PDB file of C-alpha atoms in Angstrom:
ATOM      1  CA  UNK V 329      53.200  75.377 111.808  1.00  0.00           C
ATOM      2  CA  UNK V 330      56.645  75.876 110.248  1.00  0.00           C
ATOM      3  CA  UNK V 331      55.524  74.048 107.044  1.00  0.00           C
ATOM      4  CA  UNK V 332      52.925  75.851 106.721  1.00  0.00           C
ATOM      5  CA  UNK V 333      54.280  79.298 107.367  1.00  0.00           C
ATOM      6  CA  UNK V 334      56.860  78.131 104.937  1.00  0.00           C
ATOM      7  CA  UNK V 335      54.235  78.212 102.106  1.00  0.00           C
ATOM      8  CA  UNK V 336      52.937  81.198 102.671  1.00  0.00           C
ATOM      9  CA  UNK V 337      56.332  83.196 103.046  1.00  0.00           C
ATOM     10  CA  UNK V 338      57.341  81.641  99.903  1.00  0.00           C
ATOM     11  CA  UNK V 339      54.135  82.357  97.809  1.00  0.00           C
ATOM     12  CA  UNK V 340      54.546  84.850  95.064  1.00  0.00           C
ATOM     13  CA  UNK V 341      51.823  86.716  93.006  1.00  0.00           C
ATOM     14  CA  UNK V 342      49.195  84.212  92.176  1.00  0.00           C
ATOM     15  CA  UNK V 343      49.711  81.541  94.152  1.00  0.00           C
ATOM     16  CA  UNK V 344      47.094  79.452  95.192  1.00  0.00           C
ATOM     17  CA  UNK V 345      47.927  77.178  98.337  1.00  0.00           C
ATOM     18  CA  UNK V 346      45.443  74.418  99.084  1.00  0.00           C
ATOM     19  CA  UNK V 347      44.930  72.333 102.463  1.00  0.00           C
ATOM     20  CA  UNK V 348      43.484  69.303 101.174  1.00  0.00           C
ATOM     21  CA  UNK V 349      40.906  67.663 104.138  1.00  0.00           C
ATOM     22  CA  UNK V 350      42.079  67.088 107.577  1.00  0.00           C
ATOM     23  CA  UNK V 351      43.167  68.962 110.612  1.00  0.00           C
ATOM     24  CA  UNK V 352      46.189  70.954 111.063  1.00  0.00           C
ATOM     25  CA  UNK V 353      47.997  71.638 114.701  1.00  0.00           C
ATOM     26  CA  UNK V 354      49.542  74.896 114.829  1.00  0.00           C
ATOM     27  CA  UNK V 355      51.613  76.361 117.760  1.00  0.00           C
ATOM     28  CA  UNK V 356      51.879  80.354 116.602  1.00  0.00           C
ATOM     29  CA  UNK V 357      49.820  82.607 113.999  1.00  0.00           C
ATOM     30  CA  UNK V 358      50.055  81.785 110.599  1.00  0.00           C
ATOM     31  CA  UNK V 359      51.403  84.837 108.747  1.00  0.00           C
ATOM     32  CA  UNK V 360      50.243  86.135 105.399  1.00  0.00           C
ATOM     33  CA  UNK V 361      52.341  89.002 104.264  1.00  0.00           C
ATOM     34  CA  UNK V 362      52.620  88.478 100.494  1.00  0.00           C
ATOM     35  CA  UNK V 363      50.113  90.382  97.570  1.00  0.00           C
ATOM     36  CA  UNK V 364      47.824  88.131  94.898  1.00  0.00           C
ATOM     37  CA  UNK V 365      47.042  84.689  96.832  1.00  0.00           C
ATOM     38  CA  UNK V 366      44.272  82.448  97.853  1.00  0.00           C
ATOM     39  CA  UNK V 367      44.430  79.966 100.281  1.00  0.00           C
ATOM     40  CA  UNK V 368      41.615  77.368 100.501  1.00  0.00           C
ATOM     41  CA  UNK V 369      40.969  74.317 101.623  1.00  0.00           C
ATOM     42  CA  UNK V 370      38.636  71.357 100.455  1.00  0.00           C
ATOM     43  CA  UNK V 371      34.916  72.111 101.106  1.00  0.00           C
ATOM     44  CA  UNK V 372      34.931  73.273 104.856  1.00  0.00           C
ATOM     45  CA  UNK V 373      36.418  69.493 105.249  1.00  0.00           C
ATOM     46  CA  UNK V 374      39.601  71.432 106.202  1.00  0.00           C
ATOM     47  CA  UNK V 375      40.582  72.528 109.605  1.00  0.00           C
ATOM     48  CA  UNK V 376      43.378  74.201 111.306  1.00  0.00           C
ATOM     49  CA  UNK V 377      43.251  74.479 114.839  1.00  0.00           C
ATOM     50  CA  UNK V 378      46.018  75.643 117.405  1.00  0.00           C
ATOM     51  CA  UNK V 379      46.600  73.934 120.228  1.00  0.00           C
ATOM     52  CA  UNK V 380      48.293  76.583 121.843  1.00  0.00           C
ATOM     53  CA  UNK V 381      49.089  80.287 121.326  1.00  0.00           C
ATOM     54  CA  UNK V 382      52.409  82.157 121.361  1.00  0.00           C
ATOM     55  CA  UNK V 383      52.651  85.753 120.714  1.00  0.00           C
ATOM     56  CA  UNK V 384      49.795  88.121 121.136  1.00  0.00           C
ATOM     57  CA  UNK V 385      46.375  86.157 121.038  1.00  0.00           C
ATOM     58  CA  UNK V 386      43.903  89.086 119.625  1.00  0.00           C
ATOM     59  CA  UNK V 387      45.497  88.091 116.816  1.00  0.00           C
ATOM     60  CA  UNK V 388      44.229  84.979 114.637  1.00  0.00           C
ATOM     61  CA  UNK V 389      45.192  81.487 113.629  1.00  0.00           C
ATOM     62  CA  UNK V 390      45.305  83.190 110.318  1.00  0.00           C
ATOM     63  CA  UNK V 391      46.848  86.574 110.721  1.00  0.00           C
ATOM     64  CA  UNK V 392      46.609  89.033 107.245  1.00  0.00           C
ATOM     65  CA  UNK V 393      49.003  92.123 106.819  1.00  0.00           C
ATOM     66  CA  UNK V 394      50.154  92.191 110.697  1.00  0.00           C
ATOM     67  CA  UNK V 395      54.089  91.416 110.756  1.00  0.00           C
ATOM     68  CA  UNK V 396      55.739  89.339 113.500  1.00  0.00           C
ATOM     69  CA  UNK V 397      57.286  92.679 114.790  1.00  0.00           C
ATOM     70  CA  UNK V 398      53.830  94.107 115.518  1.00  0.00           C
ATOM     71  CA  UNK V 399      53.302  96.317 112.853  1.00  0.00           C
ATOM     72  CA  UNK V 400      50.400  96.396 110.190  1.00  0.00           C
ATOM     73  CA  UNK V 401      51.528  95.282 106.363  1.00  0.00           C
ATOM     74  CA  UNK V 402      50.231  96.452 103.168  1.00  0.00           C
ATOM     75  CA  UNK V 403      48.950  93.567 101.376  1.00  0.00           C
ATOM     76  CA  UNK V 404      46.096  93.643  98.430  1.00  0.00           C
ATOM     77  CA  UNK V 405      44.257  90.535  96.642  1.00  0.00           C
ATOM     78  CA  UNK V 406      43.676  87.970  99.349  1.00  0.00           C
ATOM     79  CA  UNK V 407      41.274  85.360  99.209  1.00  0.00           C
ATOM     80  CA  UNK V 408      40.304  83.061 101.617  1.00  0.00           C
ATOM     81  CA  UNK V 409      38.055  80.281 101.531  1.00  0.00           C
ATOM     82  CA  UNK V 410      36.439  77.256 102.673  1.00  0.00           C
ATOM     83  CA  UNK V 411      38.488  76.438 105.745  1.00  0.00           C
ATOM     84  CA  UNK V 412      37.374  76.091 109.124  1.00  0.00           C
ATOM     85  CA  UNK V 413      39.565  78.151 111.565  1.00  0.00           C
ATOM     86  CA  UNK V 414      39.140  76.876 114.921  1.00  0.00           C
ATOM     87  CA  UNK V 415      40.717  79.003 117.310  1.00  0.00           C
ATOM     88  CA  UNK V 416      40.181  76.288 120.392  1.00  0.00           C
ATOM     89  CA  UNK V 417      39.816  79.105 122.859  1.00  0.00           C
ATOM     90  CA  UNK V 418      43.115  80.326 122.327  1.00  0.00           C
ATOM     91  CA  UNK V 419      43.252  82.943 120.319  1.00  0.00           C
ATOM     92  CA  UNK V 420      41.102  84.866 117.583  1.00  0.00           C
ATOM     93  CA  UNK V 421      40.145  82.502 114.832  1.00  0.00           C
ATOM     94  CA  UNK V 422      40.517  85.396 112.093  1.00  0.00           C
ATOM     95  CA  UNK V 423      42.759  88.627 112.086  1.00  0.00           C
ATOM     96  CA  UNK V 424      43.036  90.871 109.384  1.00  0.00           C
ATOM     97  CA  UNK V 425      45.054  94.503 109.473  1.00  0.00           C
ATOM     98  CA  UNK V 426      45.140  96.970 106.236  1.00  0.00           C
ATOM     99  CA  UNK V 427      44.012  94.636 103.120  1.00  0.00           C
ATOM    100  CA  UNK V 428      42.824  96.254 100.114  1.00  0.00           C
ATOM    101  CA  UNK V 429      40.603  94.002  97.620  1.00  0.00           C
ATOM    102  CA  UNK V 430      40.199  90.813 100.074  1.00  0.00           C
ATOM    103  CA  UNK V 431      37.834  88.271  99.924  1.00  0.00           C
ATOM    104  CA  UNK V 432      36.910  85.830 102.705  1.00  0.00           C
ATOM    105  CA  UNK V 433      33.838  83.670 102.120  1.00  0.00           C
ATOM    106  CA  UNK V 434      32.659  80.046 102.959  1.00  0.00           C
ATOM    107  CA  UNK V 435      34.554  80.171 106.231  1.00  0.00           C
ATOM    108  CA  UNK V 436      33.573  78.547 109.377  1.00  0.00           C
ATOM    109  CA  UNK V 437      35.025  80.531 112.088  1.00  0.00           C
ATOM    110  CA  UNK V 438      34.877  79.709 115.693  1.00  0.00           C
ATOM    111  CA  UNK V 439      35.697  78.864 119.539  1.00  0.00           C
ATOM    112  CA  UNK V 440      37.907  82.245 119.836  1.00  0.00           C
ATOM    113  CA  UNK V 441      39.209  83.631 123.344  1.00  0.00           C
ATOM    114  CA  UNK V 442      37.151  86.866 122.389  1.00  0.00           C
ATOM    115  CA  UNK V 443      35.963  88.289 119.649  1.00  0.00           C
ATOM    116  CA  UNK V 444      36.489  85.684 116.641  1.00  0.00           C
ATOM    117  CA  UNK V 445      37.466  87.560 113.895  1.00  0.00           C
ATOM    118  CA  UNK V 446      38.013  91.298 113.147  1.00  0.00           C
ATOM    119  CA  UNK V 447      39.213  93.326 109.704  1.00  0.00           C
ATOM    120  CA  UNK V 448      41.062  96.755 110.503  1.00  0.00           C
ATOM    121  CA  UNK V 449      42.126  99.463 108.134  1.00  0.00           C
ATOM    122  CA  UNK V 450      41.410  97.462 105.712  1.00  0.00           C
ATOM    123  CA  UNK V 451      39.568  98.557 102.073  1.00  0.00           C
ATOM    124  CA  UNK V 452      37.149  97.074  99.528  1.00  0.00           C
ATOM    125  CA  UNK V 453      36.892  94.036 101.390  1.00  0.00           C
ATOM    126  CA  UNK V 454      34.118  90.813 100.820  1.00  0.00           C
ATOM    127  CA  UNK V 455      33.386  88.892 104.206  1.00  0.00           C
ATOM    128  CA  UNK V 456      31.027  87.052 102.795  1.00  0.00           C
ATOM    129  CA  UNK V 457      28.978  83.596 103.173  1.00  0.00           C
ATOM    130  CA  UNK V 458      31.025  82.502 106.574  1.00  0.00           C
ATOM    131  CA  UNK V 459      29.615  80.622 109.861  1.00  0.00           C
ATOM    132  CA  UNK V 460      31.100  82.347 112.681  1.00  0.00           C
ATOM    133  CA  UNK V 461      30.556  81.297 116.293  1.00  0.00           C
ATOM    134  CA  UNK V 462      31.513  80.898 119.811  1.00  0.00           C
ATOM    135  CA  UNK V 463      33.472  84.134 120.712  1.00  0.00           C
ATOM    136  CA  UNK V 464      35.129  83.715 124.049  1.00  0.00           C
ATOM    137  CA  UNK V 465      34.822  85.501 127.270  1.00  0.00           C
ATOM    138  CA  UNK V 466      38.457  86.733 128.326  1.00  0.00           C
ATOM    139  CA  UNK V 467      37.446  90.373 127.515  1.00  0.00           C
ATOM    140  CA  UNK V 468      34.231  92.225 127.124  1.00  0.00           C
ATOM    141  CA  UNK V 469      34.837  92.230 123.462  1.00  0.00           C
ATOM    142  CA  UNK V 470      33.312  89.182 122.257  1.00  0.00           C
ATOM    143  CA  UNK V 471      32.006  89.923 118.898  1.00  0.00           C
ATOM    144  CA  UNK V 472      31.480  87.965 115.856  1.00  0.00           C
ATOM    145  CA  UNK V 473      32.676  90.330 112.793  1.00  0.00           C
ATOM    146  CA  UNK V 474      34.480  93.373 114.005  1.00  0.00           C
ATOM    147  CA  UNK V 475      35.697  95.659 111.706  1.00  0.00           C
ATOM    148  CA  UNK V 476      37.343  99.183 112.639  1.00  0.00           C
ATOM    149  CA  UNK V 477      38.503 102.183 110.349  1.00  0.00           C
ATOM    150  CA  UNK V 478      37.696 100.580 106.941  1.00  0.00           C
ATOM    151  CA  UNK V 479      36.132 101.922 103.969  1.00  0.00           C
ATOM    152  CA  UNK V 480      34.098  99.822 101.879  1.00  0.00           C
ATOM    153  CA  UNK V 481      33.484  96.848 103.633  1.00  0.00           C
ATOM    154  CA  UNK V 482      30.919  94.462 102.135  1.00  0.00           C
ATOM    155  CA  UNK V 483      29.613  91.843 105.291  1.00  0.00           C
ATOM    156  CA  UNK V 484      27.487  89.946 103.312  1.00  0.00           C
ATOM    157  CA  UNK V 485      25.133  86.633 104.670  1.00  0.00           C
ATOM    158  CA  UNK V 486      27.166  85.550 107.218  1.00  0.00           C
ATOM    159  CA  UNK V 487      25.851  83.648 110.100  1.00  0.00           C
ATOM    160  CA  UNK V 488      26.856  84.966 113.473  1.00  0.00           C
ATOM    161  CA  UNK V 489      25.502  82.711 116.529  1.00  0.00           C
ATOM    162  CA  UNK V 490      26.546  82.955 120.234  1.00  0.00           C
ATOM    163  CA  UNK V 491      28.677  85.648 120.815  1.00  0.00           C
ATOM    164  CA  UNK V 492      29.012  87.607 123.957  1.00  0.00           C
ATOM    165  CA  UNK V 493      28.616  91.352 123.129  1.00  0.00           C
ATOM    166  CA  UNK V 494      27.665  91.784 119.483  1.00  0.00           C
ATOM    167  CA  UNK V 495      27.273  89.907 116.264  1.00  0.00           C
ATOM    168  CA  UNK V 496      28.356  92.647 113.505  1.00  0.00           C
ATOM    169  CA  UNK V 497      30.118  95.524 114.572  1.00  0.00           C
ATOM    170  CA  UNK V 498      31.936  98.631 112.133  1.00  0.00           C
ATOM    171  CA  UNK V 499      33.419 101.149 114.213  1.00  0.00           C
ATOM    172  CA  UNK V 500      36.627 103.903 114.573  1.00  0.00           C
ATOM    173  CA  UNK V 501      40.204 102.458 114.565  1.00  0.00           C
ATOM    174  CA  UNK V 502      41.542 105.422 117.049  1.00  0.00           C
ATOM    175  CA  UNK V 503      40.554 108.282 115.042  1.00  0.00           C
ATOM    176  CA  UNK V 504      40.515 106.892 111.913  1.00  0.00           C
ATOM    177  CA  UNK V 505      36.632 106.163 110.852  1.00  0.00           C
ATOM    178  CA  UNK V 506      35.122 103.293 108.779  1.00  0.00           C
ATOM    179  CA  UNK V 507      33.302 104.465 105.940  1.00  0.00           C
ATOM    180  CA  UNK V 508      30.750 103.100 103.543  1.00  0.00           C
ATOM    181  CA  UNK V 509      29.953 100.032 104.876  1.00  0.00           C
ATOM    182  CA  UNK V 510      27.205  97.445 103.545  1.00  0.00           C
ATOM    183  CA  UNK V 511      25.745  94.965 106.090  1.00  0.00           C
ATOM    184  CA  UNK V 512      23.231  92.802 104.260  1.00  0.00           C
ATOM    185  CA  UNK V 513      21.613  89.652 104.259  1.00  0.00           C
ATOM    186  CA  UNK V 514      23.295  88.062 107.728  1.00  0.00           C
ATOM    187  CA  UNK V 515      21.815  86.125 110.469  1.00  0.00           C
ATOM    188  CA  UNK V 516      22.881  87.746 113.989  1.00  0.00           C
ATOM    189  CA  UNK V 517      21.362  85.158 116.744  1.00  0.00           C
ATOM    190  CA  UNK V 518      22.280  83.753 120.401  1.00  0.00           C
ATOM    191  CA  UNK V 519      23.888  86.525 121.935  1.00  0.00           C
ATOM    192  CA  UNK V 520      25.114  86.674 125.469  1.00  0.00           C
ATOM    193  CA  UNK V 521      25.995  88.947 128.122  1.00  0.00           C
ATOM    194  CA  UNK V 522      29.142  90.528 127.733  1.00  0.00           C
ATOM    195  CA  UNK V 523      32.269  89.913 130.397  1.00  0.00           C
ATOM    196  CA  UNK V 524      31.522  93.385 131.516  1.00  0.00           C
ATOM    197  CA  UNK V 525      28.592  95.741 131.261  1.00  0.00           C
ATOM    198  CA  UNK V 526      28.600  96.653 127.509  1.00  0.00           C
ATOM    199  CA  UNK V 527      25.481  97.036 124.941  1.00  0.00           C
ATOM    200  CA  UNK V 528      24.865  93.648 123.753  1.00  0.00           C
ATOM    201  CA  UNK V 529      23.566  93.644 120.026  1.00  0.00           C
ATOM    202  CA  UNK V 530      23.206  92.320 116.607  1.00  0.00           C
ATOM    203  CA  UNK V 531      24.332  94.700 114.618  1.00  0.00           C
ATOM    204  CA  UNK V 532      26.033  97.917 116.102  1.00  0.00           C
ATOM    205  CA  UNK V 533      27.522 100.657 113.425  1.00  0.00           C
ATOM    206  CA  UNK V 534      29.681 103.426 115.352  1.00  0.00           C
ATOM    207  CA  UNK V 535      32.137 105.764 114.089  1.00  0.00           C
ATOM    208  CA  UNK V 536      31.072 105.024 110.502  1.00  0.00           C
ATOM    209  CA  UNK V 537      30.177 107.705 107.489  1.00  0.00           C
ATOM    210  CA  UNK V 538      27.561 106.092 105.468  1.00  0.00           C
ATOM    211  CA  UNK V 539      26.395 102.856 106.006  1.00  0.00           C
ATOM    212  CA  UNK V 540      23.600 100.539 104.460  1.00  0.00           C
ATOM    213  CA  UNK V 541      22.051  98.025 106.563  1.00  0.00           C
ATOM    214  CA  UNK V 542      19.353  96.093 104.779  1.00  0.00           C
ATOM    215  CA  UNK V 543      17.975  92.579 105.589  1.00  0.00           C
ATOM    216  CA  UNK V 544      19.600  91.240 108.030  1.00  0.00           C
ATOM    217  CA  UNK V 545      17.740  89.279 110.652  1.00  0.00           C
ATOM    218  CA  UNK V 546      18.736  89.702 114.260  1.00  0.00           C
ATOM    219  CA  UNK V 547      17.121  87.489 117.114  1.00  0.00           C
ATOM    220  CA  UNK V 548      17.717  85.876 120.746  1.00  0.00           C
ATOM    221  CA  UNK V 549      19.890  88.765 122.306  1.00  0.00           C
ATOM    222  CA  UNK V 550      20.048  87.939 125.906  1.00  0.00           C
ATOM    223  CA  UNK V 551      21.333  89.602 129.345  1.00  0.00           C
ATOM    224  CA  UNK V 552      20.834  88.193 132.598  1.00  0.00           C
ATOM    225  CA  UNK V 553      20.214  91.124 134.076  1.00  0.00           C
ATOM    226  CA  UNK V 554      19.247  93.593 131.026  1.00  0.00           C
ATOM    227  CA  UNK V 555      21.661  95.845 132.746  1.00  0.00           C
ATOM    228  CA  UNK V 556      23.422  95.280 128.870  1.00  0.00           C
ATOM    229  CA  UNK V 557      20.261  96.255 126.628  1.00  0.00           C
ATOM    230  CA  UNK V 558      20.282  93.741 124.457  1.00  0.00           C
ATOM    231  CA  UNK V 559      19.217  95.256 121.173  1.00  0.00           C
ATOM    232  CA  UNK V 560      18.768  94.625 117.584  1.00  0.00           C
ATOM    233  CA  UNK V 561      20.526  97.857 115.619  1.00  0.00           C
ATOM    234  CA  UNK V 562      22.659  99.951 116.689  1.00  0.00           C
ATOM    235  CA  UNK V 563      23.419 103.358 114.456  1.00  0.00           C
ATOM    236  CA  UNK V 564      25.195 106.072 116.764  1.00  0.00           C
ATOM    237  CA  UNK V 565      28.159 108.258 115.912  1.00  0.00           C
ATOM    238  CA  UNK V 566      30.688 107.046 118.671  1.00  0.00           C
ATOM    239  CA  UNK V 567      32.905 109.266 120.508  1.00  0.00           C
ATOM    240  CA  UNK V 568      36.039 109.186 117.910  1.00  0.00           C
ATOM    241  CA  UNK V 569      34.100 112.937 116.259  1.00  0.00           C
ATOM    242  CA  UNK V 570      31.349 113.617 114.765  1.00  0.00           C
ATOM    243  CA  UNK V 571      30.707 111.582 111.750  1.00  0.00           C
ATOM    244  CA  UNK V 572      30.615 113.637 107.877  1.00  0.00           C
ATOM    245  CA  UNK V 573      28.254 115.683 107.171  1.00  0.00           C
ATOM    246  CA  UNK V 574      27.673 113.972 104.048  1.00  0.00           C
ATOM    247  CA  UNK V 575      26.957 110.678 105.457  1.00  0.00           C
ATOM    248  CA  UNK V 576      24.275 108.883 104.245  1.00  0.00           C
ATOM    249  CA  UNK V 577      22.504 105.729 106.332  1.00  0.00           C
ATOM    250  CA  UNK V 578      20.017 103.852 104.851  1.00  0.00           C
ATOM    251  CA  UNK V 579      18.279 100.804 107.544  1.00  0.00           C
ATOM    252  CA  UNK V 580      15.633  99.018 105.518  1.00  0.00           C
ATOM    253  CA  UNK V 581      13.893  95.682 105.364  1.00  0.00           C
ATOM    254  CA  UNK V 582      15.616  94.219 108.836  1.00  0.00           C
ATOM    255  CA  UNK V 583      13.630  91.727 110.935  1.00  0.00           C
ATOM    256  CA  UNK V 584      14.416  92.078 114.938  1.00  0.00           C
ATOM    257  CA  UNK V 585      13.090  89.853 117.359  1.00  0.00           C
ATOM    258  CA  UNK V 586      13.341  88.729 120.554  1.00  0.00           C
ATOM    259  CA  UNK V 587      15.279  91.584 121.931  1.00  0.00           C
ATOM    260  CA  UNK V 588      14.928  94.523 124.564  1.00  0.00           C
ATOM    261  CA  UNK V 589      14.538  97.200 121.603  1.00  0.00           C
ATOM    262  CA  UNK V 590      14.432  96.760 118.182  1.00  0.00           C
ATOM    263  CA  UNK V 591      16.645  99.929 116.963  1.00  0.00           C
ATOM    264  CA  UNK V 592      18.801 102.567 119.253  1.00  0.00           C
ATOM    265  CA  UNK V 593      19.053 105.666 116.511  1.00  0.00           C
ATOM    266  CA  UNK V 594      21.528 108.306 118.289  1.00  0.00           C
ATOM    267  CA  UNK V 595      22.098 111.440 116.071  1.00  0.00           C
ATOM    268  CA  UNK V 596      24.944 112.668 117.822  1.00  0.00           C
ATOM    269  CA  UNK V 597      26.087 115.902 116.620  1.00  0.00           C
ATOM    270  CA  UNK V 598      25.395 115.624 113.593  1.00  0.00           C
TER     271      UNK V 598
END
């Protein structure tokens, strides 16, 4: 972990740090805090895994823009690729907090204590081509790709398998809406009941002005007891206000099977 952390304190603008193949014990969160890097490793052959958790464990074994202290960080030009970030059911696998012009693709993310990995505040983001599975069960939060108050968030062919409340969710951070999302081309499948009663779903977008969703496939939803609707998509306005009036949804081409309803479509107040 220290060695590690090491390289990524001391990378300056345009530094590229590569894990060559192997696994990599960690103990803590590894910290990126610096502008202009990528950090990949060598055709998903790479994997760092935790094998346990200090400090707050929403957050992920790679942690973007969120200092030690607790607060978010400004950081822009991340890229992230082709490592496997097993969280070994301590921890989220991937955290990122305000990150303008990332890029995070041909991940395998996985075995989180909740949700696995979630982008907030963050702008003009690419989550793109990633495996993510396996979120955990300590909360009622177990979702695949969460990401909250963000504008321009591209979540693009992922595959999302087994997690326990929804695969692809873009929501409010507090009061602060997402906007302009684009949710295309993933592969939501094996969900489970949630911890608590919650909606289970695919795709859920809440809080959000503007969105396209366009084909994505979303099968196998499950609940015990249906008392958590499993359901395909999800477009509502959430409680955080009303969304823009200028907002602008467009839900074409998706294939939903194998659910309790297809679509839930709540106008709201607007």
């Amino acid at each position: 972990t220290t060695a590690i952390q090491a390289a990524f304190t001391a990378a300056i603008a345009g530094s590229v740090i590569y894990f060559p193949p192997g696994t990599y014990r960690t103990t803590s969160q590894l910290r990126v805090l610096v502008n202009n890097i990528s950090i990949y490793g060598h055709r998903n052959q790479t994997t760092i895994k935790p094998t346990t958790m200090s400090g707050n464990t929403a957050l992920g074994v790679i942690t973007v823009g969120y200092s030690v202290a607790g607060a978010p960080v400004a950081v822009s030009n991340i890229e992230i690729s082709d490592i496997t970030l097993d969280a070994n059911n301590v921890c989220r696998a991937l955290y990122v907090s305000s990150c303008t012009n990332g890029y995070f693709h041909n991940l395998t993310l996985t075995n989180s204590l909740s949700g696995v990995a979630a982008w907030e505040l963050c702008t003009d983001n690419v989550i793109a081509y990633n495996t993510v599975s396996n979120a955990g069960t300590a909360d009622k939060f177990g979702d695949g790709i969460y990401t909250s108050g963000s504008t321009r968030m591209s979540i693009l062919l992922n595959h999302v398998s087994d997690f326990t409340r929804i695969g692809i969710v873009t929501e409010a951070s507090g009061v602060t809406k997402s906007r302009d999302a684009l949710i295309m081309g993933n592969f939501c499948t094996n969900g489970h009941d949630a911890t608590l009663t919650e909606f289970n779903a695919g795709i859920w977008v809440e809080n959000t002005n503007s969105a396209i969703v366009h084909s994505n496939r979303c099968t196998n939803l499950y609940s015990a007891t249906h008392a958590n609707v499993p359901t395909g998509i999800v477009l509502g306005p959430g409680t955080a206000s009303a969304i823009d009036n200028d907002s602008a949804f467009i839900i074409t081409d998706n294939q939903v099977e194998d659910v309790d309803y297809g679509f839930i479509i709540n106008p709201g107040n607007d």
